[in-house]
Structures are given as structure tokens and as C-alpha cells.
mmCIF file of C-alpha atoms in Angstrom:
data_model
loop_
_atom_site.group_PDB
_atom_site.id
_atom_site.type_symbol
_atom_site.label_atom_id
_atom_site.label_comp_id
_atom_site.label_asym_id
_atom_site.label_seq_id
_atom_site.Cartn_x
_atom_site.Cartn_y
_atom_site.Cartn_z
ATOM 1 C CA MET A 523 -0.161 0.001 -0.132
ATOM 2 C CA GLU A 524 2.885 2.431 1.000
ATOM 3 C CA ILE A 525 4.677 1.553 -2.245
ATOM 4 C CA ALA A 526 1.989 1.896 -4.401
ATOM 5 C CA GLU A 527 1.306 5.913 -3.014
ATOM 6 C CA ASP A 528 4.949 6.439 -3.019
ATOM 7 C CA ILE A 529 4.964 5.435 -6.417
ATOM 8 C CA ILE A 530 2.301 7.684 -7.383
ATOM 9 C CA LEU A 531 3.622 10.570 -5.573
ATOM 10 C CA VAL A 532 7.292 9.818 -6.560
ATOM 11 C CA ASP A 533 5.619 9.727 -10.640
ATOM 12 C CA SER A 534 4.079 13.022 -10.196
ATOM 13 C CA ILE A 535 7.437 14.212 -8.723
ATOM 14 C CA LYS A 536 9.211 13.240 -11.817
ATOM 15 C CA ASN A 537 6.214 15.014 -13.947
ATOM 16 C CA GLY A 538 7.185 18.013 -12.602
ATOM 17 C CA TYR A 539 4.122 18.893 -10.132
ATOM 18 C CA GLU A 540 5.877 20.687 -7.500
ATOM 19 C CA ASP A 541 3.143 20.647 -5.166
ATOM 20 C CA SER A 542 3.773 16.965 -4.971
ATOM 21 C CA PHE A 543 7.358 17.585 -3.729
ATOM 22 C CA GLN A 544 5.669 20.147 -1.334
ATOM 23 C CA LYS A 545 3.709 17.474 0.111
ATOM 24 C CA LEU A 546 6.397 14.288 0.088
ATOM 25 C CA VAL A 547 8.718 16.981 2.192
ATOM 26 C CA GLU A 548 6.241 18.237 4.694
ATOM 27 C CA THR A 549 5.361 14.663 5.195
ATOM 28 C CA HIS A 550 8.844 13.425 5.813
ATOM 29 C CA GLN A 551 10.675 16.510 7.455
ATOM 30 C CA ASN A 552 10.186 15.515 11.042
ATOM 31 C CA MET A 553 11.477 11.903 10.930
ATOM 32 C CA ILE A 554 14.238 12.686 8.655
ATOM 33 C CA PHE A 555 15.217 15.694 10.842
ATOM 34 C CA ARG A 556 15.266 13.533 13.631
ATOM 35 C CA VAL A 557 17.017 10.717 12.464
ATOM 36 C CA CYS A 558 19.458 13.811 11.750
ATOM 37 C CA TYR A 559 19.400 15.170 14.882
ATOM 38 C CA GLY A 560 20.233 11.507 16.349
ATOM 39 C CA PHE A 561 23.687 11.572 14.444
ATOM 40 C CA VAL A 562 24.682 15.715 15.043
ATOM 41 C CA LYS A 563 22.987 16.669 17.934
ATOM 42 C CA ASN A 564 23.034 19.934 16.844
ATOM 43 C CA THR A 565 19.448 21.733 15.662
ATOM 44 C CA GLU A 566 21.410 24.169 13.015
ATOM 45 C CA ASP A 567 23.182 21.177 11.672
ATOM 46 C CA ALA A 568 20.299 19.085 11.341
ATOM 47 C CA ASP A 569 17.742 20.988 9.959
ATOM 48 C CA ASP A 570 20.732 22.038 7.090
ATOM 49 C CA LEU A 571 21.441 17.938 6.914
ATOM 50 C CA THR A 572 17.721 17.948 6.557
ATOM 51 C CA GLN A 573 17.710 20.207 3.693
ATOM 52 C CA GLU A 574 20.393 18.266 1.986
ATOM 53 C CA VAL A 575 18.431 15.017 2.246
ATOM 54 C CA PHE A 576 15.913 16.386 0.750
ATOM 55 C CA ILE A 577 17.640 17.825 -1.868
ATOM 56 C CA GLN A 578 19.394 14.879 -3.049
ATOM 57 C CA VAL A 579 15.920 13.135 -3.429
ATOM 58 C CA PHE A 580 15.089 15.674 -5.778
ATOM 59 C CA LYS A 581 18.053 15.473 -8.098
ATOM 60 C CA ASN A 582 17.889 11.461 -7.486
ATOM 61 C CA ILE A 583 14.088 10.849 -7.832
ATOM 62 C CA ASN A 584 14.673 9.303 -11.386
ATOM 63 C CA SER A 585 16.598 6.620 -10.095
ATOM 64 C CA PHE A 586 14.137 5.950 -7.754
ATOM 65 C CA ARG A 587 12.634 2.288 -8.817
ATOM 66 C CA GLY A 588 10.148 1.773 -5.945
ATOM 67 C CA ASP A 589 12.385 -1.944 -5.023
ATOM 68 C CA SER A 590 11.758 -0.478 -1.414
ATOM 69 C CA GLY A 591 9.896 2.129 0.151
ATOM 70 C CA LEU A 592 10.183 5.963 -0.295
ATOM 71 C CA SER A 593 11.040 6.036 3.421
ATOM 72 C CA THR A 594 13.302 3.543 3.595
ATOM 73 C CA TRP A 595 15.479 5.224 0.690
ATOM 74 C CA MET A 596 15.317 8.387 2.547
ATOM 75 C CA TYR A 597 15.846 7.346 5.617
ATOM 76 C CA ARG A 598 19.405 5.264 3.655
ATOM 77 C CA ILE A 599 19.973 8.857 2.343
ATOM 78 C CA ALA A 600 19.685 10.451 5.551
ATOM 79 C CA VAL A 601 21.610 7.903 7.364
ATOM 80 C CA ASN A 602 24.563 8.100 4.922
ATOM 81 C CA LYS A 603 24.313 12.675 5.222
ATOM 82 C CA SER A 604 24.510 12.347 8.817
ATOM 83 C CA ILE A 605 27.491 9.334 8.927
ATOM 84 C CA ASN A 606 29.487 11.722 5.987
ATOM 85 C CA PHE A 607 28.772 14.850 8.015
ATOM 86 C CA LEU A 608 30.193 13.168 11.302
ATOM 87 C CA ARG A 609 33.446 12.143 9.277
ATOM 88 C CA GLN A 610 34.140 15.447 7.619
ATOM 89 C CA GLN A 611 33.397 17.245 11.148
ATOM 90 C CA LYS A 612 35.603 14.932 12.862
ATOM 91 C CA ILE A 613 38.928 15.262 10.239
ATOM 92 C CA ARG A 614 37.765 19.380 10.524
ATOM 93 C CA LYS A 615 38.230 19.615 14.088
ATOM 94 C CA VAL A 616 41.590 17.689 13.613
ATOM 95 C CA PHE A 617 42.560 20.456 11.205
ATOM 96 C CA SER A 618 41.588 23.644 13.249
ATOM 97 C CA PRO A 619 41.102 22.763 17.378
ATOM 98 C CA ILE A 620 39.878 26.024 17.870
ATOM 99 C CA THR A 621 36.779 25.758 15.785
ATOM 100 C CA GLY A 622 35.899 21.928 17.164
ATOM 101 C CA MET A 623 35.686 23.785 20.058
ATOM 102 C CA PHE A 624 32.468 25.888 19.377
ATOM 103 C CA SER A 625 31.160 23.846 16.856
ATOM 104 C CA ASN A 626 29.183 21.066 19.371
ATOM 105 C CA GLN A 627 28.155 23.949 21.822
ATOM 106 C CA GLU A 628 24.570 23.925 21.674
ATOM 107 C CA ILE A 629 22.057 25.243 24.381
ATOM 108 C CA HIS A 630 18.474 23.424 24.721
ATOM 109 C CA SER A 631 16.176 26.277 25.688
ATOM 110 C CA ASN A 632 13.440 23.042 26.452
ATOM 111 C CA SER A 633 11.947 23.964 29.841
ATOM 112 C CA GLN A 634 15.086 25.227 31.470
ATOM 113 C CA PHE A 635 13.255 28.180 32.563
ATOM 114 C CA VAL A 636 11.750 26.659 35.391
ATOM 115 C CA LYS A 637 15.079 24.689 36.427
ATOM 116 C CA THR A 638 17.913 25.992 38.892
ATOM 117 C CA PRO A 639 21.021 26.693 37.187
ATOM 118 C CA GLU A 640 22.457 23.765 39.103
ATOM 119 C CA GLN A 641 20.033 21.347 37.726
ATOM 120 C CA ILE A 642 20.453 23.045 34.285
ATOM 121 C CA ILE A 643 24.356 22.374 34.520
ATOM 122 C CA THR A 644 23.839 18.830 35.513
ATOM 123 C CA ASP A 645 21.573 18.244 33.075
ATOM 124 C CA LYS A 646 23.934 20.006 30.373
ATOM 125 C CA GLN A 647 26.588 17.375 31.685
ATOM 126 C CA THR A 648 24.572 14.488 31.506
ATOM 127 C CA GLU A 649 23.436 15.143 28.004
ATOM 128 C CA GLU A 650 26.331 15.634 27.625
ATOM 129 C CA ALA A 651 27.509 12.542 28.821
ATOM 130 C CA LEU A 652 24.614 10.762 26.456
ATOM 131 C CA ASN A 653 25.749 12.431 23.456
ATOM 132 C CA THR A 654 29.558 11.373 24.336
ATOM 133 C CA ALA A 655 28.429 7.686 24.866
ATOM 134 C CA ILE A 656 26.058 7.526 21.873
ATOM 135 C CA ASP A 657 28.567 8.407 19.568
ATOM 136 C CA SER A 658 31.312 6.532 20.862
ATOM 137 C CA LEU A 659 29.721 3.397 19.609
ATOM 138 C CA PRO A 660 30.101 1.333 16.604
ATOM 139 C CA GLU A 661 28.747 2.989 13.245
ATOM 140 C CA ASN A 662 26.360 0.138 12.764
ATOM 141 C CA GLN A 663 25.185 -0.093 16.495
ATOM 142 C CA ARG A 664 24.661 3.893 16.583
ATOM 143 C CA THR A 665 22.546 3.678 13.515
ATOM 144 C CA ALA A 666 20.725 1.263 14.304
ATOM 145 C CA PHE A 667 20.087 2.734 18.183
ATOM 146 C CA ILE A 668 19.185 6.345 16.750
ATOM 147 C CA LEU A 669 16.455 4.794 14.083
ATOM 148 C CA HIS A 670 15.142 2.305 16.886
ATOM 149 C CA LYS A 671 15.500 5.397 19.852
ATOM 150 C CA TYR A 672 14.991 8.835 18.190
ATOM 151 C CA ASP A 673 12.338 7.906 15.027
ATOM 152 C CA GLU A 674 11.113 4.421 16.725
ATOM 153 C CA VAL A 675 11.632 2.933 13.288
ATOM 154 C CA PRO A 676 10.137 -0.857 13.631
ATOM 155 C CA GLN A 677 13.203 -3.182 13.416
ATOM 156 C CA GLN A 678 12.073 -4.786 10.342
ATOM 157 C CA LYS A 679 12.080 -1.571 8.418
ATOM 158 C CA ILE A 680 15.698 -0.495 10.074
ATOM 159 C CA ALA A 681 16.882 -4.405 8.486
ATOM 160 C CA GLU A 682 15.795 -2.979 5.431
ATOM 161 C CA ILE A 683 17.226 0.224 5.502
ATOM 162 C CA MET A 684 20.889 -1.084 6.671
ATOM 163 C CA ASN A 685 20.690 -4.243 4.164
ATOM 164 C CA LEU A 686 20.334 -6.671 7.358
ATOM 165 C CA SER A 687 18.542 -9.393 8.866
ATOM 166 C CA VAL A 688 16.223 -8.516 11.605
ATOM 167 C CA SER A 689 17.416 -10.692 13.948
ATOM 168 C CA ALA A 690 20.976 -9.039 13.257
ATOM 169 C CA VAL A 691 18.834 -5.917 13.829
ATOM 170 C CA GLU A 692 18.160 -6.644 17.031
ATOM 171 C CA SER A 693 21.573 -7.944 17.774
ATOM 172 C CA LEU A 694 22.694 -4.716 17.137
ATOM 173 C CA ILE A 695 20.243 -2.688 19.265
ATOM 174 C CA PHE A 696 20.681 -4.916 22.273
ATOM 175 C CA ARG A 697 24.641 -4.250 22.189
ATOM 176 C CA ALA A 698 23.780 -0.837 21.624
ATOM 177 C CA LYS A 699 22.263 -0.686 25.077
ATOM 178 C CA SER A 700 24.280 -2.968 26.788
ATOM 179 C CA ASN A 701 27.483 -1.002 25.115
ATOM 180 C CA LEU A 702 26.145 2.676 26.411
ATOM 181 C CA GLN A 703 24.939 1.106 29.603
ATOM 182 C CA GLU A 704 28.403 0.504 30.315
ATOM 183 C CA LYS A 705 29.756 3.406 29.348
ATOM 184 C CA LEU A 706 27.690 5.729 31.470
ATOM 185 C CA LYS A 707 27.987 3.303 34.336
ATOM 186 C CA LYS A 708 32.003 4.433 34.119
ATOM 187 C CA TYR A 709 30.813 8.229 33.455
ATOM 188 C CA TYR A 710 28.799 8.266 37.069
ATOM 189 C CA LYS A 711 31.899 5.980 38.578
ATOM 190 C CA GLU A 712 34.496 8.554 37.238
ATOM 191 C CA ASN A 713 32.021 11.982 38.090
ATOM 192 C CA CYS A 714 29.705 10.958 40.562
ATOM 193 C CA MET B 403 21.278 -10.224 42.068
ATOM 194 C CA ASN B 404 24.198 -7.616 42.905
ATOM 195 C CA CYS B 405 24.866 -4.235 41.887
ATOM 196 C CA ASN B 406 26.915 -4.723 39.068
ATOM 197 C CA GLU B 407 24.234 -7.059 37.249
ATOM 198 C CA VAL B 408 21.294 -4.728 38.437
ATOM 199 C CA LYS B 409 22.601 -1.985 36.393
ATOM 200 C CA ASN B 410 23.632 -3.837 33.541
ATOM 201 C CA LYS B 411 19.869 -4.321 33.184
ATOM 202 C CA MET B 412 18.620 -0.857 33.990
ATOM 203 C CA ILE B 413 17.614 0.376 30.576
ATOM 204 C CA PHE B 414 15.879 -3.136 29.753
ATOM 205 C CA PHE B 415 14.311 -2.730 32.948
ATOM 206 C CA LEU B 416 12.790 0.677 32.434
ATOM 207 C CA GLU B 417 11.958 -0.147 29.140
ATOM 208 C CA GLY B 418 10.001 -3.279 30.291
ATOM 209 C CA SER B 419 11.643 -5.562 27.984
ATOM 210 C CA LEU B 420 12.858 -8.257 30.518
ATOM 211 C CA SER B 421 11.412 -11.011 31.690
ATOM 212 C CA ASP B 422 9.176 -11.539 34.571
ATOM 213 C CA SER B 423 11.573 -13.146 36.880
ATOM 214 C CA ASP B 424 14.278 -10.566 35.931
ATOM 215 C CA TRP B 425 12.278 -7.749 36.128
ATOM 216 C CA GLN B 426 10.960 -8.974 39.790
ATOM 217 C CA LEU B 427 14.649 -9.519 40.998
ATOM 218 C CA THR B 428 15.789 -6.201 39.494
ATOM 219 C CA ASN B 429 13.223 -4.340 41.121
ATOM 220 C CA LYS B 430 13.595 -5.812 44.593
ATOM 221 C CA HIS B 431 17.029 -5.191 44.539
ATOM 222 C CA ILE B 432 16.387 -1.522 43.699
ATOM 223 C CA LEU B 433 14.040 -1.311 46.261
ATOM 224 C CA GLU B 434 16.655 -2.426 48.357
ATOM 225 C CA CYS B 435 19.545 -0.679 47.559
ATOM 226 C CA ASN B 436 20.270 3.663 47.566
ATOM 227 C CA ASP B 437 23.346 3.456 45.022
ATOM 228 C CA CYS B 438 21.388 1.261 42.491
ATOM 229 C CA LYS B 439 18.117 3.792 42.953
ATOM 230 C CA LEU B 440 20.314 6.300 42.231
ATOM 231 C CA TYR B 441 21.381 4.854 39.416
ATOM 232 C CA LEU B 442 18.109 4.058 37.807
ATOM 233 C CA LEU B 443 16.835 7.480 38.570
ATOM 234 C CA ARG B 444 19.827 8.891 36.548
ATOM 235 C CA ILE B 445 19.025 6.346 33.754
ATOM 236 C CA GLU B 446 15.788 7.011 33.702
ATOM 237 C CA ASN B 447 17.030 11.042 33.480
ATOM 238 C CA MET B 448 19.033 9.876 30.562
ATOM 239 C CA LEU B 449 16.184 7.761 28.885
ATOM 240 C CA GLU B 450 14.067 11.477 29.514
ATOM 241 C CA ILE B 451 16.661 13.595 27.470
ATOM 242 C CA ILE B 452 16.640 11.064 24.221
ATOM 243 C CA ASN B 453 12.690 11.608 24.673
ATOM 244 C CA LYS B 454 12.625 15.825 24.975
ATOM 245 C CA GLN B 455 16.001 15.249 21.885
ATOM 246 C CA LYS B 456 13.330 13.634 19.975
ATOM 247 C CA ASN B 457 10.652 16.108 19.945
ATOM 248 C CA ILE B 458 12.848 18.748 19.091
ATOM 249 C CA GLU B 459 11.671 19.620 15.864
ATOM 250 C CA PRO B 460 12.933 21.811 12.422
ATOM 251 C CA LYS B 461 12.876 25.427 12.061
ATOM 252 C CA PRO B 462 9.872 26.740 10.295
ATOM 253 C CA PHE B 463 9.305 26.857 6.400
ATOM 254 C CA LEU B 464 11.401 24.430 5.501
ATOM 255 C CA TYR B 465 10.258 23.822 2.650
ATOM 256 C CA THR B 466 10.649 27.582 1.442
ATOM 257 C CA ARG B 467 13.794 27.172 2.640
ATOM 258 C CA LEU B 468 14.585 24.047 0.835
ATOM 259 C CA LEU B 469 13.409 25.604 -2.796
ATOM 260 C CA ALA B 470 15.439 28.744 -2.152
ATOM 261 C CA ARG B 471 18.201 26.823 -1.679
ATOM 262 C CA ILE B 472 17.894 24.538 -4.576
ATOM 263 C CA GLU B 473 17.342 27.719 -6.360
ATOM 264 C CA ASN B 474 20.318 29.319 -5.117
ATOM 265 C CA LYS B 475 22.722 25.939 -5.758
ATOM 266 C CA GLU B 476 21.209 26.117 -9.591
ATOM 267 C CA LYS B 477 22.571 30.085 -9.897
ATOM 268 C CA ASN B 478 25.785 29.223 -8.210
ATOM 269 C CA LYS B 479 25.968 26.635 -10.931
ATOM 270 C CA ALA B 480 25.865 29.059 -13.589
ATOM 271 C CA ILE B 481 28.082 31.627 -11.667
ATOM 272 C CA PHE B 482 30.498 28.709 -11.631
ATOM 273 C CA TYR B 483 30.404 28.163 -14.893
ATOM 274 C CA ARG B 484 30.031 31.904 -15.912
ATOM 275 C CA LYS B 485 33.172 32.521 -13.483
ATOM 276 C CA VAL B 486 34.970 29.342 -13.459
ATOM 277 C CA LEU B 487 34.560 26.743 -16.004
ATOM 278 C CA GLN B 488 33.969 29.265 -18.962
ATOM 279 C CA PRO B 489 37.036 30.747 -18.849
ATOM 280 C CA ILE B 490 38.906 27.259 -18.418
ATOM 281 C CA ILE B 491 37.080 26.285 -21.426
ATOM 282 C CA ILE B 492 37.796 29.362 -23.559
ATOM 283 C CA SER B 493 41.639 28.985 -22.654
ATOM 284 C CA ALA B 494 41.498 25.304 -23.152
ATOM 285 C CA ILE B 495 40.284 25.877 -26.531
ATOM 286 C CA VAL B 496 42.502 28.864 -27.460
ATOM 287 C CA LEU B 497 45.504 26.708 -26.225
ATOM 288 C CA PHE B 498 44.545 23.637 -28.138
ATOM 289 C CA ALA B 499 44.058 25.522 -31.291
ATOM 290 C CA ILE B 500 47.686 27.190 -30.655
ATOM 291 C CA PHE B 501 49.124 24.125 -30.403
ATOM 292 C CA GLY B 502 46.789 22.270 -32.580
ATOM 293 C CA GLY B 503 48.352 25.028 -35.030
ATOM 294 C CA PHE B 504 51.852 23.800 -34.196
ATOM 295 C CA THR B 505 51.598 20.742 -34.692
ATOM 296 C CA ILE B 506 49.876 21.008 -38.309
ATOM 297 C CA GLY B 507 52.320 23.296 -39.078
ATOM 298 C CA LYS B 508 55.181 21.275 -38.264
ATOM 299 C CA SER B 509 54.094 18.333 -39.904
ATOM 300 C CA TYR B 510 53.186 20.409 -42.994
ATOM 301 C CA THR B 511 57.323 21.814 -42.747
ATOM 302 C CA SER B 512 58.286 18.067 -42.162
ATOM 303 C CA THR B 513 56.682 16.291 -45.053
ATOM 304 C CA SER B 514 57.594 19.332 -47.554
ATOM 305 C CA SER B 515 61.228 19.095 -46.476
ATOM 306 C CA SER B 516 61.647 15.708 -46.893
ATOM 307 C CA THR B 517 59.900 16.152 -50.286
ATOM 308 C CA GLN B 518 62.107 18.473 -50.954
ATOM 309 C CA ILE B 519 65.142 16.662 -50.046
ATOM 310 C CA SER B 520 64.283 13.638 -51.825
ATOM 311 C CA GLU B 521 63.740 15.960 -54.598
ATOM 312 C CA THR B 522 67.090 17.069 -54.668
ATOM 313 C CA TYR B 523 68.540 14.282 -54.041
ATOM 314 C CA TYR B 524 67.213 12.177 -56.557
ATOM 315 C CA TRP B 525 67.450 15.145 -59.298
ATOM 316 C CA ASN B 526 68.769 14.463 -62.175
ATOM 317 C CA ASP B 527 69.967 16.683 -64.870
ATOM 318 C CA PHE B 528 71.111 14.726 -67.399
ATOM 319 C CA SER B 529 67.553 12.936 -67.394
ATOM 320 C CA GLN B 530 65.973 16.488 -68.465
ATOM 321 C CA GLU B 531 65.503 17.786 -71.383
ATOM 322 C CA PRO B 532 68.174 20.304 -72.137
ATOM 323 C CA ILE B 533 66.725 23.883 -73.125
ATOM 324 C CA GLU B 534 68.805 23.881 -75.804
ATOM 325 C CA LYS B 535 66.887 21.077 -77.587
ATOM 326 C CA ALA B 536 63.608 22.828 -75.916
ATOM 327 C CA ILE B 537 64.470 26.165 -78.199
ATOM 328 C CA LEU B 538 65.272 24.073 -81.175
ATOM 329 C CA THR B 539 61.629 22.391 -80.953
ATOM 330 C CA ASP B 540 60.000 25.406 -80.167
ATOM 331 C CA ASN B 541 61.635 26.741 -83.498
ATOM 332 C CA GLN B 542 60.123 24.304 -85.343
#
């Protein structure tokens, strides 16, 4: 059902209907943004990457054959773009340590106004510890974990996106959670 | 169940993905152990952070910004073509023309000179009709 709808939507975009592309963007922008954010943990960069994903979709729409679902294809693009972005960022950080120091500093204003400064600092530290722990996971574990946790993508679909079996995805998510727990345990042992 | 085992199961405990017996044992331990209780709160806080991050949305008017970006890219492509590619292509054509001219010119000179050499080399005055004979023939 989803694939039939996708093909109709894709065909109309191929035929130059701008409204269909707008529909595609508006339907999928939040899911793509969440995945990108899960990787980069920065609103600006995630927004930028989301746009990049749609630009690539727009450019390559003619190569979409409908073998997999449209959202699966777009998830793949989002994951690849985010991973490439992080790789480039790592390289940039190596070459310019000063820029690197400021690139990840983001203040999340959500509900911070009701918290005390100490709570805000603790939350910020906790968030940083969590982000560091997620970032240090092996690439495939991180991808499976982000898709599962940030976008609640079903394991079957994650398997399609990552070209793996469902059991392999299940195992990746389990290992990701266990590794994360191990890293956080270490963090609390050292810092609390 | 010791503290380490309980801590290793904390995420699964909070997600409710443990088996009934494991859940009971973990729960019992957490109720009795202050250290694990504190750790549970921390992990809960972390999962809460992920839930908060999940709710962050892209900035408004993404589609409008996206269209502007696509148009900009097209414009930049045109500017890149006009300012960078065009001069490169024109220079390449000019260089190619100059080089081609030299090559053609060179090959032309070398062929004509070799012909000349061969003609000069094989020139045989005796096989030619003497001028006197030609004058005589004309007179006749």
C-alpha cells in the first residue's frame, strides 16, 4: 500500500508537479530531521542535513525504482549524509581544534526556564555524557540505536534500511544499549 | 543479583523488556539498594533526554528554505560555469588551437622538407631535356 502511494507521489514529482514535492517534504521532514538530529545532536546542522537529504531526493528522484519504500530510501540517504557529515566534522576538528571547540556547543532551551542553574548544569552534563556515549558506539550499532530510539523505526524497516536481517538488527540494538549502559556506568563512577 | 548485574539491566528494566522473573529480581534489588536507586534515576533522566531530543522539530518553513536553497544552488552552478568553467574552457580551446596550429604547421614543414630532400637527392640533370633542345623544338 505504502509502495503504491510512494510510486504515485514519485511519478508526479518526476512529471514536474511541485505540489507533490512539497507534500513529500512536509510529510517526511520531521522523521528525517529526527534521524539527522540523532546523529549530529545540533539543531542547525540537523536542519541543514535535512535540506541536503531533500535536495538529493529531488535530484535523484528519477533513479528511484520503487524496489524499497520511499521512506526507506530517504532514511538511507539521511543516515549516509549524517555519517558523512560526522566524518567530515572529525577531520575538520583535527585540522582546526579551535573551531572544533565551539562546533558542538548548543544550548537546548526546552523547559530550562523552570530549572535552577545547578539543575541546568547537571542536565547539560548528563546530556553531554549521553551524546558522547552514543557517539562512541560502533557505527552500525549507533545507526540502529538512533533509528530505533529517535524515530521509533520498526526493526523490520531498520533491517531494510541497513540491508541486514531482523535478528541482526535486534542484536545490534541490544548491544548498543548494553554498551551505552557500560559507558554511562563508567561515566558515573568517574564523575559522581 | 548484585549491583553490577542490576546496573547492566537498567535500560531494559526501564523499557520493560526484561522477563518477568528478571524484572522481579531487579525491582527487589533496586528497592533495597540506594546506590542502584540513584543509578536508576540517572538512567531514567538520560532516557528522558532522548525523549526530549526526539521532540525537537526543524525550524519553520523548511520547504520554503529548501526551495530557496535549490534555486541558489542552480544560480551558483550558473555563476560557477560563467566565472570559472567558461574561462577554463575558452583558455583550453585557445591553447588547443595554438598547440594544434603548431603541430599541423610542424608536420606540414617536415613533410615538404623531406619531399624537397628526396627531390633534391634524386634530381638528375641528365634525364631532363636540355634547354637547347626545347628552343630548337619550339623553333620547328
